[in-house]
Tab-separated table of N, CA, C and O in Angstrom:
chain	number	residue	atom	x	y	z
A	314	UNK	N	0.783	-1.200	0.000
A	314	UNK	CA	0.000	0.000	0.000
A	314	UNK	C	0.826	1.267	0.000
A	314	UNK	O	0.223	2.322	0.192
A	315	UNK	N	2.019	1.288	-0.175
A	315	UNK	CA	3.143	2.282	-0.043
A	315	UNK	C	3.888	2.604	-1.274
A	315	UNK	O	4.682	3.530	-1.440
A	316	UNK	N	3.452	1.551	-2.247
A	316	UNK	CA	4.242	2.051	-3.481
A	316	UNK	C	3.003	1.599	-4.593
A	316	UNK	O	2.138	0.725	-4.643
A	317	UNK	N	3.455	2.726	-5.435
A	317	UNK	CA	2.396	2.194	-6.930
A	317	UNK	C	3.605	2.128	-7.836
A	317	UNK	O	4.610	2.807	-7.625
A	318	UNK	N	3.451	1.099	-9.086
A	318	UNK	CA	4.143	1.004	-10.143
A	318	UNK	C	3.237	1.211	-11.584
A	318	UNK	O	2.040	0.925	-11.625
A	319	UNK	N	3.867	1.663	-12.564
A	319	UNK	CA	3.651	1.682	-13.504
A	319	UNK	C	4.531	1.116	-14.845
A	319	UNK	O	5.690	0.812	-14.564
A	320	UNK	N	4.188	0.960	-16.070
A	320	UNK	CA	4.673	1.174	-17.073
A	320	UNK	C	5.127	2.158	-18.213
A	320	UNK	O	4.313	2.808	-18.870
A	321	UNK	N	6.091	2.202	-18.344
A	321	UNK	CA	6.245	3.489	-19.451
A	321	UNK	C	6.707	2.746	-20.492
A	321	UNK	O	7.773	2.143	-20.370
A	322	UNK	N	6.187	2.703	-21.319
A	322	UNK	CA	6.260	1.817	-23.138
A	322	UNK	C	7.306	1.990	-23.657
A	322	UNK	O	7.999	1.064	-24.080
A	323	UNK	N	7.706	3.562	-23.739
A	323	UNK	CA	8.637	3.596	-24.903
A	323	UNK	C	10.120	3.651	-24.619
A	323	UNK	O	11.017	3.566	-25.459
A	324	UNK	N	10.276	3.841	-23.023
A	324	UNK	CA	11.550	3.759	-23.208
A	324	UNK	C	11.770	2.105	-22.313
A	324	UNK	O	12.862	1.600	-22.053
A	325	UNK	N	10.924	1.742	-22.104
A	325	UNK	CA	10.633	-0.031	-21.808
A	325	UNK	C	10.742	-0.149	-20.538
A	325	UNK	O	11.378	-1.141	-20.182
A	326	UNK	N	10.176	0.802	-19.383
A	326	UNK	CA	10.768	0.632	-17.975
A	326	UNK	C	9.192	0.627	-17.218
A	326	UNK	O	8.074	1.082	-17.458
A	327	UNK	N	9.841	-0.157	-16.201
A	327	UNK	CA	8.853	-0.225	-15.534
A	327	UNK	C	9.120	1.104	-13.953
A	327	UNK	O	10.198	1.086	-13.360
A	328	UNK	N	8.489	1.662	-13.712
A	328	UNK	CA	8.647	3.042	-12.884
A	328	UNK	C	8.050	2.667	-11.289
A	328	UNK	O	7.174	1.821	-11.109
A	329	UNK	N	8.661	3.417	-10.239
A	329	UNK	CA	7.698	2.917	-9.368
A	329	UNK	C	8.121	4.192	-8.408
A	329	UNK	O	9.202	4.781	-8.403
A	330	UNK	N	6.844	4.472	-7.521
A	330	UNK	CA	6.944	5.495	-6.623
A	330	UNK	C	6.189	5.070	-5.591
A	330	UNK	O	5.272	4.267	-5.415
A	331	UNK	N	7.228	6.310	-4.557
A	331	UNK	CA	6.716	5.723	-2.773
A	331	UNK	C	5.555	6.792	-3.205
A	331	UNK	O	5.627	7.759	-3.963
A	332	UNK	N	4.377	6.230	-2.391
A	332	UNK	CA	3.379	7.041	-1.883
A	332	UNK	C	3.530	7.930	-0.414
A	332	UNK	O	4.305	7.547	0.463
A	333	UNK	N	3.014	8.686	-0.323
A	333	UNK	CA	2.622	9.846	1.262
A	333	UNK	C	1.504	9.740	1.769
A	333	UNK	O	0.506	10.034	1.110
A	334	UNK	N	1.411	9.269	3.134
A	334	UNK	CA	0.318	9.611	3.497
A	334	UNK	C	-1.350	10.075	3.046
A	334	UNK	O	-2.440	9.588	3.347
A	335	UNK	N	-1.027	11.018	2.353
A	335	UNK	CA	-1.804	12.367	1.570
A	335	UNK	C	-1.850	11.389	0.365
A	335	UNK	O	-2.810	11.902	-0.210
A	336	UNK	N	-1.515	10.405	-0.380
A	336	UNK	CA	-1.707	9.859	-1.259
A	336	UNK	C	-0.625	10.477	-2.684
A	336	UNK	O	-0.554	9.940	-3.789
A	337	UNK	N	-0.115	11.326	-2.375
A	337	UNK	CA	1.118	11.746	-3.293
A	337	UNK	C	2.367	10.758	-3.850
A	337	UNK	O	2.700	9.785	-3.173
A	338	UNK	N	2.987	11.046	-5.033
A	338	UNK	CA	3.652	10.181	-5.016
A	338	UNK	C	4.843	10.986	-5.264
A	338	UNK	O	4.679	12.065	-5.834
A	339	UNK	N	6.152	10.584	-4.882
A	339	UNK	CA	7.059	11.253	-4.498
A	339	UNK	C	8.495	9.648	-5.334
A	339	UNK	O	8.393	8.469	-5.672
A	340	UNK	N	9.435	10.541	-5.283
A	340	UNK	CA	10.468	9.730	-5.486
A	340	UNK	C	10.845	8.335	-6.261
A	340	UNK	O	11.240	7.243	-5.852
A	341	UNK	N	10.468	8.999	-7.923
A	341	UNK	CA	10.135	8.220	-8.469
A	341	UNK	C	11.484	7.247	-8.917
A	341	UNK	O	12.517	7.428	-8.273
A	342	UNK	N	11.485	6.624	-9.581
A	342	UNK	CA	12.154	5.756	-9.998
A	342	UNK	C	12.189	4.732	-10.966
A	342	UNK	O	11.083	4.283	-11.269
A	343	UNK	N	13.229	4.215	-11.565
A	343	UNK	CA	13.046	2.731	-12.866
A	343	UNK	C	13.379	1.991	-11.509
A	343	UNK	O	13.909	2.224	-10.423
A	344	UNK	N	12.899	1.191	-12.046
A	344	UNK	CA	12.719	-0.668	-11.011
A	344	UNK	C	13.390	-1.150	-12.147
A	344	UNK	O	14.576	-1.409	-11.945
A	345	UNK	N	12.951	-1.354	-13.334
A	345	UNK	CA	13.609	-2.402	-14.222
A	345	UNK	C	13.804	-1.487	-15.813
A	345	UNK	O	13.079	-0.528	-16.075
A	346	UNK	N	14.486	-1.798	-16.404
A	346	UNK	CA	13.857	-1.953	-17.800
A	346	UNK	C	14.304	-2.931	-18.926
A	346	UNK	O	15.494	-3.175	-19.127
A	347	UNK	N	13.216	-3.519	-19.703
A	347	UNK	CA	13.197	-4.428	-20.261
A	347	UNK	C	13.866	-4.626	-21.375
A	347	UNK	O	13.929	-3.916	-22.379
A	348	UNK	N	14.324	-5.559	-21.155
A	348	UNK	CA	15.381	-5.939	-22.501
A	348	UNK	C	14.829	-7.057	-23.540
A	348	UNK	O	15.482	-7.664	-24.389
A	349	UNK	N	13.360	-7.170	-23.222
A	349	UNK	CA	12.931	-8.350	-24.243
A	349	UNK	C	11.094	-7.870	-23.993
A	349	UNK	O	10.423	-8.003	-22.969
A	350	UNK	N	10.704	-7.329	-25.266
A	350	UNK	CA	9.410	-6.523	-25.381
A	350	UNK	C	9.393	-5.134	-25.118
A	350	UNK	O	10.340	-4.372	-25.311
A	351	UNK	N	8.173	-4.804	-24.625
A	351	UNK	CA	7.748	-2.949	-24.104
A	351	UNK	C	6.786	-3.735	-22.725
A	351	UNK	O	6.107	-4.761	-22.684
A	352	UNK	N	7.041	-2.963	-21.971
A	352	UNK	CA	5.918	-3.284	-20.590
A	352	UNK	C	4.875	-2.734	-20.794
A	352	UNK	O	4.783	-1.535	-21.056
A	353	UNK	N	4.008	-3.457	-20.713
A	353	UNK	CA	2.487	-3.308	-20.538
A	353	UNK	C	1.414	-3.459	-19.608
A	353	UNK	O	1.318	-2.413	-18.966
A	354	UNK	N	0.724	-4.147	-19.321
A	354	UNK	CA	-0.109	-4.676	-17.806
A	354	UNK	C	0.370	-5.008	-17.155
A	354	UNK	O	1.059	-5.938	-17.574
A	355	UNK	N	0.576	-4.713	-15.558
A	355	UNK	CA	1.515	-5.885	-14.880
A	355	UNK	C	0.937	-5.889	-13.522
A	355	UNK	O	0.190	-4.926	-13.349
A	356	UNK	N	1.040	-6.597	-12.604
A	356	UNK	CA	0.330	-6.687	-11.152
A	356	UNK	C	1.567	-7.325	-10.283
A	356	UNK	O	2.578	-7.763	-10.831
A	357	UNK	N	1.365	-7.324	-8.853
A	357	UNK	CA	2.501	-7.434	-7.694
A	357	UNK	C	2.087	-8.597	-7.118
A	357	UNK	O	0.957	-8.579	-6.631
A	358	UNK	N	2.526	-9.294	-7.072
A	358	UNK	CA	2.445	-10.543	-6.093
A	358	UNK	C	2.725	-10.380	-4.392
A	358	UNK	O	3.068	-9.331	-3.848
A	359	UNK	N	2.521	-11.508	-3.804
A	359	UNK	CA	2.560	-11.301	-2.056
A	359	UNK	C	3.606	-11.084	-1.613
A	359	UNK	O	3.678	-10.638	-0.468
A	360	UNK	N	4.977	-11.371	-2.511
A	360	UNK	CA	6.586	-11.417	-2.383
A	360	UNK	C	6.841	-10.332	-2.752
A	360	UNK	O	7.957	-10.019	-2.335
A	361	UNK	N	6.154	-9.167	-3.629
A	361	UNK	CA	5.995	-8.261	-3.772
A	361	UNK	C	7.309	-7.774	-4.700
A	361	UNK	O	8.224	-6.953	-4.637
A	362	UNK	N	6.721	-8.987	-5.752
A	362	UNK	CA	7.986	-8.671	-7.087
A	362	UNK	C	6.502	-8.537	-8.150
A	362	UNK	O	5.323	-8.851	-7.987
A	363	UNK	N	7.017	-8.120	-8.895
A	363	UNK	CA	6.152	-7.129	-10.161
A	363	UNK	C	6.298	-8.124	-11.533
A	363	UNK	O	7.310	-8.468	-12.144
A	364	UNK	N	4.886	-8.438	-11.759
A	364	UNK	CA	4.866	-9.163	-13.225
A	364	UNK	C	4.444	-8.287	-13.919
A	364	UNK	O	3.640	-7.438	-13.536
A	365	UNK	N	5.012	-8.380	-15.249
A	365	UNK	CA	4.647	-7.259	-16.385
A	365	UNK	C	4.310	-8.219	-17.732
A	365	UNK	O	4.579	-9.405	-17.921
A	366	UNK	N	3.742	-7.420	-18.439
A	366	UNK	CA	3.357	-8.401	-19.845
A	366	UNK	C	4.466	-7.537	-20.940
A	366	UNK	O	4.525	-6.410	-21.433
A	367	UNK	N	5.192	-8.672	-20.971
A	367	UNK	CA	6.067	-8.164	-22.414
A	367	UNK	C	5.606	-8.213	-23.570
A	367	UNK	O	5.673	-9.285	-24.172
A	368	UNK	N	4.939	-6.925	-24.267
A	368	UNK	CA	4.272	-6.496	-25.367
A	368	UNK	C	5.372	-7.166	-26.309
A	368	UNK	O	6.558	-7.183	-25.977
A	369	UNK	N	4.851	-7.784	-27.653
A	369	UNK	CA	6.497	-7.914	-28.580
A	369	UNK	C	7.029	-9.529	-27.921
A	369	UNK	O	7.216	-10.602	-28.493
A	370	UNK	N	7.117	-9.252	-26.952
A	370	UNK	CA	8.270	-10.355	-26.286
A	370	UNK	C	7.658	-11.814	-26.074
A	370	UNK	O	8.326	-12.703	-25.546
A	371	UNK	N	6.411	-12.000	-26.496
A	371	UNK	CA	6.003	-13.153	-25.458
A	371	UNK	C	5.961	-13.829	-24.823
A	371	UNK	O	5.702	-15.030	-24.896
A	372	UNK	N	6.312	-12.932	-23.738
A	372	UNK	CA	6.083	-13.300	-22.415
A	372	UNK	C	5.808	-12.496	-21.167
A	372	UNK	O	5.827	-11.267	-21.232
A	373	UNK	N	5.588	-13.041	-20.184
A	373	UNK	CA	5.350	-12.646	-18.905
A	373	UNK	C	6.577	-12.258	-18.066
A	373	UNK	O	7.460	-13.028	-18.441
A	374	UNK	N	7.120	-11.368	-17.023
A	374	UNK	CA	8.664	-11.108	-17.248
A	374	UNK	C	8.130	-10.921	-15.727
A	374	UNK	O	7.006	-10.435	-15.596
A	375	UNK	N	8.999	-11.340	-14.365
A	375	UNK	CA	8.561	-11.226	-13.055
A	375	UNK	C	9.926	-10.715	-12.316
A	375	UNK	O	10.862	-11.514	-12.337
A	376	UNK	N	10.126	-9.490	-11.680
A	376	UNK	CA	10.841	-8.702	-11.341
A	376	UNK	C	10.861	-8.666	-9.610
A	376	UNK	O	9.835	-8.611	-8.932
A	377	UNK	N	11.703	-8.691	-9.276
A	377	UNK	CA	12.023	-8.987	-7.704
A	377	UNK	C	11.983	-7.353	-7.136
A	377	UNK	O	11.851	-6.407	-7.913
A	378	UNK	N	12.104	-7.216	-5.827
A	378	UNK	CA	11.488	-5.821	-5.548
A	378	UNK	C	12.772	-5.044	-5.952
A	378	UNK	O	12.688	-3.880	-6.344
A	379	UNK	N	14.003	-5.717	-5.850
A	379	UNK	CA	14.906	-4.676	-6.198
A	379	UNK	C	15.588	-4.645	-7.737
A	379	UNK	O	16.698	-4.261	-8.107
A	380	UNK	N	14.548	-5.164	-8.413
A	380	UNK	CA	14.374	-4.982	-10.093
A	380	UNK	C	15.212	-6.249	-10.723
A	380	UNK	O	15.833	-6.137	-11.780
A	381	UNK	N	15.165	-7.390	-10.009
A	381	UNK	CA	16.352	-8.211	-10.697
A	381	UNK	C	15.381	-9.281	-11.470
A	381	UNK	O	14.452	-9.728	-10.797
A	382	UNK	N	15.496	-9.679	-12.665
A	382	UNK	CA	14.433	-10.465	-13.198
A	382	UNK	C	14.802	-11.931	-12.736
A	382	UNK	O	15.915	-12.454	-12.780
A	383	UNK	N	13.831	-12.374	-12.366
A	383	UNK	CA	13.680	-13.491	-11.843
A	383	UNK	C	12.840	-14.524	-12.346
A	383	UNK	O	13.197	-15.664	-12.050
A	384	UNK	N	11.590	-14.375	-13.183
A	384	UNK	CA	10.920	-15.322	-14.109
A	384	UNK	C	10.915	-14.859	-15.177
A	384	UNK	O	11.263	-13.696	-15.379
A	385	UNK	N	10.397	-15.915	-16.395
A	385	UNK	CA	10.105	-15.293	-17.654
A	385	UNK	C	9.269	-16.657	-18.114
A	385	UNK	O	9.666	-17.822	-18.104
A	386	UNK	N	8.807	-16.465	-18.260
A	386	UNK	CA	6.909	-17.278	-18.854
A	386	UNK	C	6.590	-17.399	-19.937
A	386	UNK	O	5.914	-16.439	-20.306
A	387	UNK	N	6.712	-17.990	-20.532
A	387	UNK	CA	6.641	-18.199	-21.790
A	387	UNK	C	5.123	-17.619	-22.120
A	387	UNK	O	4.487	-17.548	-21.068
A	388	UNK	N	4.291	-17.150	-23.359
A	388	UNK	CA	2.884	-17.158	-23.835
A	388	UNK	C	3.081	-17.644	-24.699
A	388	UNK	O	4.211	-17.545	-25.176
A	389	UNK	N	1.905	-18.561	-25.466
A	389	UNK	CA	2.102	-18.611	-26.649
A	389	UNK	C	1.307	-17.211	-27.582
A	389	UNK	O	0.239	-17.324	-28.184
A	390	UNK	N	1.786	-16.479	-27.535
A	390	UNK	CA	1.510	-15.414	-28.371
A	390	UNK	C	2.222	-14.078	-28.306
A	390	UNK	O	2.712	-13.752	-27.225
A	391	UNK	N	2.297	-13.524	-29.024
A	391	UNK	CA	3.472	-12.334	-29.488
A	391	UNK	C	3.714	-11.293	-28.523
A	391	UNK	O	4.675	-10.998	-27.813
A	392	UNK	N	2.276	-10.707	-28.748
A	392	UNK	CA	1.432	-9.977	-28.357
A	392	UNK	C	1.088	-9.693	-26.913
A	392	UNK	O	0.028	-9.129	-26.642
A	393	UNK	N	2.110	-10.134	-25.793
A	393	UNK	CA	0.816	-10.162	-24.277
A	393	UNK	C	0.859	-8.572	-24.197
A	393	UNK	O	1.684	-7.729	-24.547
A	394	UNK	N	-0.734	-8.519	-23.412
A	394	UNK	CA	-0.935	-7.041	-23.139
A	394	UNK	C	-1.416	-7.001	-21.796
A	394	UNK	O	-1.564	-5.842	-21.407
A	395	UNK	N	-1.728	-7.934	-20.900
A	395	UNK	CA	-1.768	-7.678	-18.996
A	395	UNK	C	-2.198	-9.262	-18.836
A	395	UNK	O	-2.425	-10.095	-19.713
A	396	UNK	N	-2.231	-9.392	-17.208
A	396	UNK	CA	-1.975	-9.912	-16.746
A	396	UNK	C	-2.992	-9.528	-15.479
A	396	UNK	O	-3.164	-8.357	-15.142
A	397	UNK	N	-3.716	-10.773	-14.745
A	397	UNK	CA	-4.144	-10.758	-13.070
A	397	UNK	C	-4.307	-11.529	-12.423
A	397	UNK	O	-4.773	-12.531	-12.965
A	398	UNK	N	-4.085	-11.611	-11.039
A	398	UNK	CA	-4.293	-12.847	-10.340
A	398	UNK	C	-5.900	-12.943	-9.666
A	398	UNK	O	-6.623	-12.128	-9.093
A	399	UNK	N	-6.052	-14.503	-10.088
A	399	UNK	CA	-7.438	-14.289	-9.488
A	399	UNK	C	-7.715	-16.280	-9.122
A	399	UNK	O	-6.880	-17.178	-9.232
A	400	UNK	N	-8.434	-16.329	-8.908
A	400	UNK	CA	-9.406	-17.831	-7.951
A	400	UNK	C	-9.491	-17.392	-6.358
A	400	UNK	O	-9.032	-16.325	-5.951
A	401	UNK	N	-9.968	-18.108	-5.742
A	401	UNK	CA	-9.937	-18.128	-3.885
A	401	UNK	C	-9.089	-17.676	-3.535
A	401	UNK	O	-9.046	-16.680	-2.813
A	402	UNK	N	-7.901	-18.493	-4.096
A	402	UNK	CA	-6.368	-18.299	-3.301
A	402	UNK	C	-5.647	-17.045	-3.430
A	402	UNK	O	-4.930	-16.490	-2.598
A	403	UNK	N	-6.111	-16.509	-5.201
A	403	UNK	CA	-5.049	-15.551	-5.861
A	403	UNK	C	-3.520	-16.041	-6.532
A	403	UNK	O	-2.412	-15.513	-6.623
A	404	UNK	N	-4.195	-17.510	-6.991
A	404	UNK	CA	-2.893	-17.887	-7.596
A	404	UNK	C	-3.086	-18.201	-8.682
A	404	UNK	O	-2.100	-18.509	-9.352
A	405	UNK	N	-4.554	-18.257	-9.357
A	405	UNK	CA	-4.672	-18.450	-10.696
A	405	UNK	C	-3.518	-17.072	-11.634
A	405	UNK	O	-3.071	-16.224	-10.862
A	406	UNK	N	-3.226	-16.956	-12.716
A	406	UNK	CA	-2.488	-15.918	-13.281
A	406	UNK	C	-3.263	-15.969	-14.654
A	406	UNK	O	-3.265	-16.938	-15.414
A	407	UNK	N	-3.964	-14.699	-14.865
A	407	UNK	CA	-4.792	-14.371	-15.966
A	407	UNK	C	-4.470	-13.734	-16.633
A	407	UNK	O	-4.346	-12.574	-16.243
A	408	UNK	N	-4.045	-14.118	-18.378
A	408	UNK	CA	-2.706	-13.552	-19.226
A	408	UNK	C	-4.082	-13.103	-20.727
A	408	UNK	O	-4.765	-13.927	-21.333
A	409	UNK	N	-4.076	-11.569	-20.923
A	409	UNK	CA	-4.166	-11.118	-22.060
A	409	UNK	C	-3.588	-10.747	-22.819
A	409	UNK	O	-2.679	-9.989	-22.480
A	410	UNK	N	-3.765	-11.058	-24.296
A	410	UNK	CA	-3.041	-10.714	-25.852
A	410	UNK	C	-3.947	-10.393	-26.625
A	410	UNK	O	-5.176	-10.451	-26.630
A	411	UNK	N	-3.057	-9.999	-27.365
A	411	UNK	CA	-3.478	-9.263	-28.888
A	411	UNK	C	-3.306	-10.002	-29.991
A	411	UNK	O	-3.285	-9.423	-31.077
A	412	UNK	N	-3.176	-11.170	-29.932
A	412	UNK	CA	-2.842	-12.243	-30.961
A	412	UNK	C	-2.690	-13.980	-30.357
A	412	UNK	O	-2.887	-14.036	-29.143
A	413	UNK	N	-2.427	-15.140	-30.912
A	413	UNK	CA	-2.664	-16.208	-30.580
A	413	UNK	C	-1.221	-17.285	-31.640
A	413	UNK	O	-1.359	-17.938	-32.674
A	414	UNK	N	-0.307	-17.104	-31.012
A	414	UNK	CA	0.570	-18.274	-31.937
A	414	UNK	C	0.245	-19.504	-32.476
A	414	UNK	O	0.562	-20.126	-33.490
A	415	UNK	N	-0.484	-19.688	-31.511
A	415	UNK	CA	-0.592	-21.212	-31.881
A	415	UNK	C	-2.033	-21.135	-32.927
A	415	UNK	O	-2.080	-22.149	-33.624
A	416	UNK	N	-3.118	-20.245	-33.171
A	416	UNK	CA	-3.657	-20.625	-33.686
A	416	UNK	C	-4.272	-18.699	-34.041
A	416	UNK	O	-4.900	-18.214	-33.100
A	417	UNK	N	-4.086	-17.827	-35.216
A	417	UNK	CA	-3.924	-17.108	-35.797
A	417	UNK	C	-5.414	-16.510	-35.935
A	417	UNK	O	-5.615	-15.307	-36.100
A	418	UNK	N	-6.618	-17.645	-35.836
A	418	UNK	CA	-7.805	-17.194	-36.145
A	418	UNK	C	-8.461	-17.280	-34.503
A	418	UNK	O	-9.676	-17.389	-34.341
A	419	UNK	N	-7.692	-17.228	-33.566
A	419	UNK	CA	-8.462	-16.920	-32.544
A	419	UNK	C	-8.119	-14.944	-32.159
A	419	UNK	O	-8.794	-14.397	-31.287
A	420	UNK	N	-7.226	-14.287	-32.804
A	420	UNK	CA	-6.679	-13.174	-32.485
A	420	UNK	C	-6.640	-13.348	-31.253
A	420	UNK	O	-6.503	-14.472	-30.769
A	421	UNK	N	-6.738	-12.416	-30.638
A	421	UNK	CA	-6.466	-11.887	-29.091
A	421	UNK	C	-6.895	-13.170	-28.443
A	421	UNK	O	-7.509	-13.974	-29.144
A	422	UNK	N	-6.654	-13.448	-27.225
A	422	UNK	CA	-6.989	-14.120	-26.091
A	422	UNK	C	-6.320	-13.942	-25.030
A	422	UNK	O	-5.259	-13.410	-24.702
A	423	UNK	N	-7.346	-14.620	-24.456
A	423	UNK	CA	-7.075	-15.075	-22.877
A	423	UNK	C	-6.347	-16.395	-22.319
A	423	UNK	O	-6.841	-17.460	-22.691
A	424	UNK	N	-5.182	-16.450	-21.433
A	424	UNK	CA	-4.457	-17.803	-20.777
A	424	UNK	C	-4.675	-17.688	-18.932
A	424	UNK	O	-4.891	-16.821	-18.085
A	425	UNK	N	-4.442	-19.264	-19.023
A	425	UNK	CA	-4.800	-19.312	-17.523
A	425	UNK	C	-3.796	-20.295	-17.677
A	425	UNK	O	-3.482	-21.020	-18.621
A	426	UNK	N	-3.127	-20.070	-15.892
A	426	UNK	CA	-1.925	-20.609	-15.499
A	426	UNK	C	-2.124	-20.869	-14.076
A	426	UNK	O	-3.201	-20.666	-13.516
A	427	UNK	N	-1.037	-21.338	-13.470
A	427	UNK	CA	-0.814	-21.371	-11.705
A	427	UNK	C	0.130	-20.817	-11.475
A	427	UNK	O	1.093	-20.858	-12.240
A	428	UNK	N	0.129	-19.983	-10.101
A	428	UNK	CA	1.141	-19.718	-9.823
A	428	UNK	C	1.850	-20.174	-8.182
A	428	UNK	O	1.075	-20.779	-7.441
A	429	UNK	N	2.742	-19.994	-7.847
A	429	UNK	CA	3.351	-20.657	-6.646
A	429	UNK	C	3.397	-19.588	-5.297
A	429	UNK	O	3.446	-19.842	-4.093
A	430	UNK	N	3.357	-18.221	-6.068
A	430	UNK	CA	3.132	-17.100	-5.375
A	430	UNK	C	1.753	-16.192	-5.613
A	430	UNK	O	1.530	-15.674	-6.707
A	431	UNK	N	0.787	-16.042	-4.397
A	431	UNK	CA	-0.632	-15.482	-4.667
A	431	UNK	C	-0.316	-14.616	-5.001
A	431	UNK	O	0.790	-14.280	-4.578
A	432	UNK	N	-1.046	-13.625	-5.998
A	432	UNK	CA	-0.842	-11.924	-6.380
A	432	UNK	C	-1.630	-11.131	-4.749
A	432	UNK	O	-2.346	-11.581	-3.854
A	433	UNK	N	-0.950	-9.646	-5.068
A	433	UNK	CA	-1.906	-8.989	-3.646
A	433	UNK	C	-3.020	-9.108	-4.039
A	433	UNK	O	-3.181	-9.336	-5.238
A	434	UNK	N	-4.284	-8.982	-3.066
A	434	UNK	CA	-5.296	-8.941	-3.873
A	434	UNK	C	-5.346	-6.838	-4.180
A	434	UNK	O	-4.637	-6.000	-3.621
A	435	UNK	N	-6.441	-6.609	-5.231
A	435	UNK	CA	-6.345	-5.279	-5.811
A	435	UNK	C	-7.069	-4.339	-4.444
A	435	UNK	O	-7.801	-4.699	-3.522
A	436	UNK	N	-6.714	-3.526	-4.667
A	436	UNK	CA	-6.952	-2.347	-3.665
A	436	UNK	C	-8.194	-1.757	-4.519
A	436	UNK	O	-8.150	-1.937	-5.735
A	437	UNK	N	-9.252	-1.094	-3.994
A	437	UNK	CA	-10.233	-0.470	-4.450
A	437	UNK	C	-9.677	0.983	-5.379
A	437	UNK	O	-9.163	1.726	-4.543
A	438	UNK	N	-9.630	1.378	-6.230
A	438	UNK	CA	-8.993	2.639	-7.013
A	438	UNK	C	-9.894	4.007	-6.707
A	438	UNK	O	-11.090	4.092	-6.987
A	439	UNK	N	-9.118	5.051	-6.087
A	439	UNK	CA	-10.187	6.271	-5.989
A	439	UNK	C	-9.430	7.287	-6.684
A	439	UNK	O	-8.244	7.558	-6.490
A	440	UNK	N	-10.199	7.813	-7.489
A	440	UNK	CA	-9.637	8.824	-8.983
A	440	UNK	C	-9.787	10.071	-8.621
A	440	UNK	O	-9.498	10.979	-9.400
């Protein structure tokens, strides 16, 4: 609840800032940047390392808190564009694209996976 992350596309980094109290965000920073795709959707797990969807790259790319890559996930498709954790537990891992390798006339889809680490669950968003 102390830090939000984001993506920035074009120069391929994933960004992250402490929050304040007051909800400000202060002291920003690169966590990572990617050397295989553009970052796109990504969500935090309970270990509180950062999965991102490697646009381009296909795959899923999982970043340790102090930016060191630590998984890489294969998709079958070019294209991933996010990613969420969801079932009871929060360990299902729910993978969207913009395309389908293995089979060209499904375009975009959806993958479902397991994971070994639950995602946080999401915080309510106030705009």
């Amino acid at each position: 609840g102390r830090l939000v992350y984001h993506s920035d596309t074009v120069p391929r980094e994933i960004l992250v800032h402490e929050l304040t109290p007051g909800g400000a965000a202060k002291q920003r920073r690169v966590l990572a940047t990617l050397e295989r795709g553009a970052p796109d959707g990504l969500a935090v797990d309970e270990a509180g390392c950062v999965w991102v969807a490697a646009y381009g790259g296909g795959a899923l790319l999982r970043y340790t808190p102090d930016g060191a890559l630590d998984l890489v996930l294969e998709v079958p498709a070019r294209s991933v564009t996010s990613l969420c954790f969801g079932g009871a537990d929060r360990r299902d891992l729910y993978v969207t694209s913009a395309d389908n390798s293995e089979d060209s006339a499904r375009g975009g889809s959806i993958f479902r996976t397991r994971t070994d680490v639950p995602g946080l669950p999401v915080a309510p968003a106030r705009i």
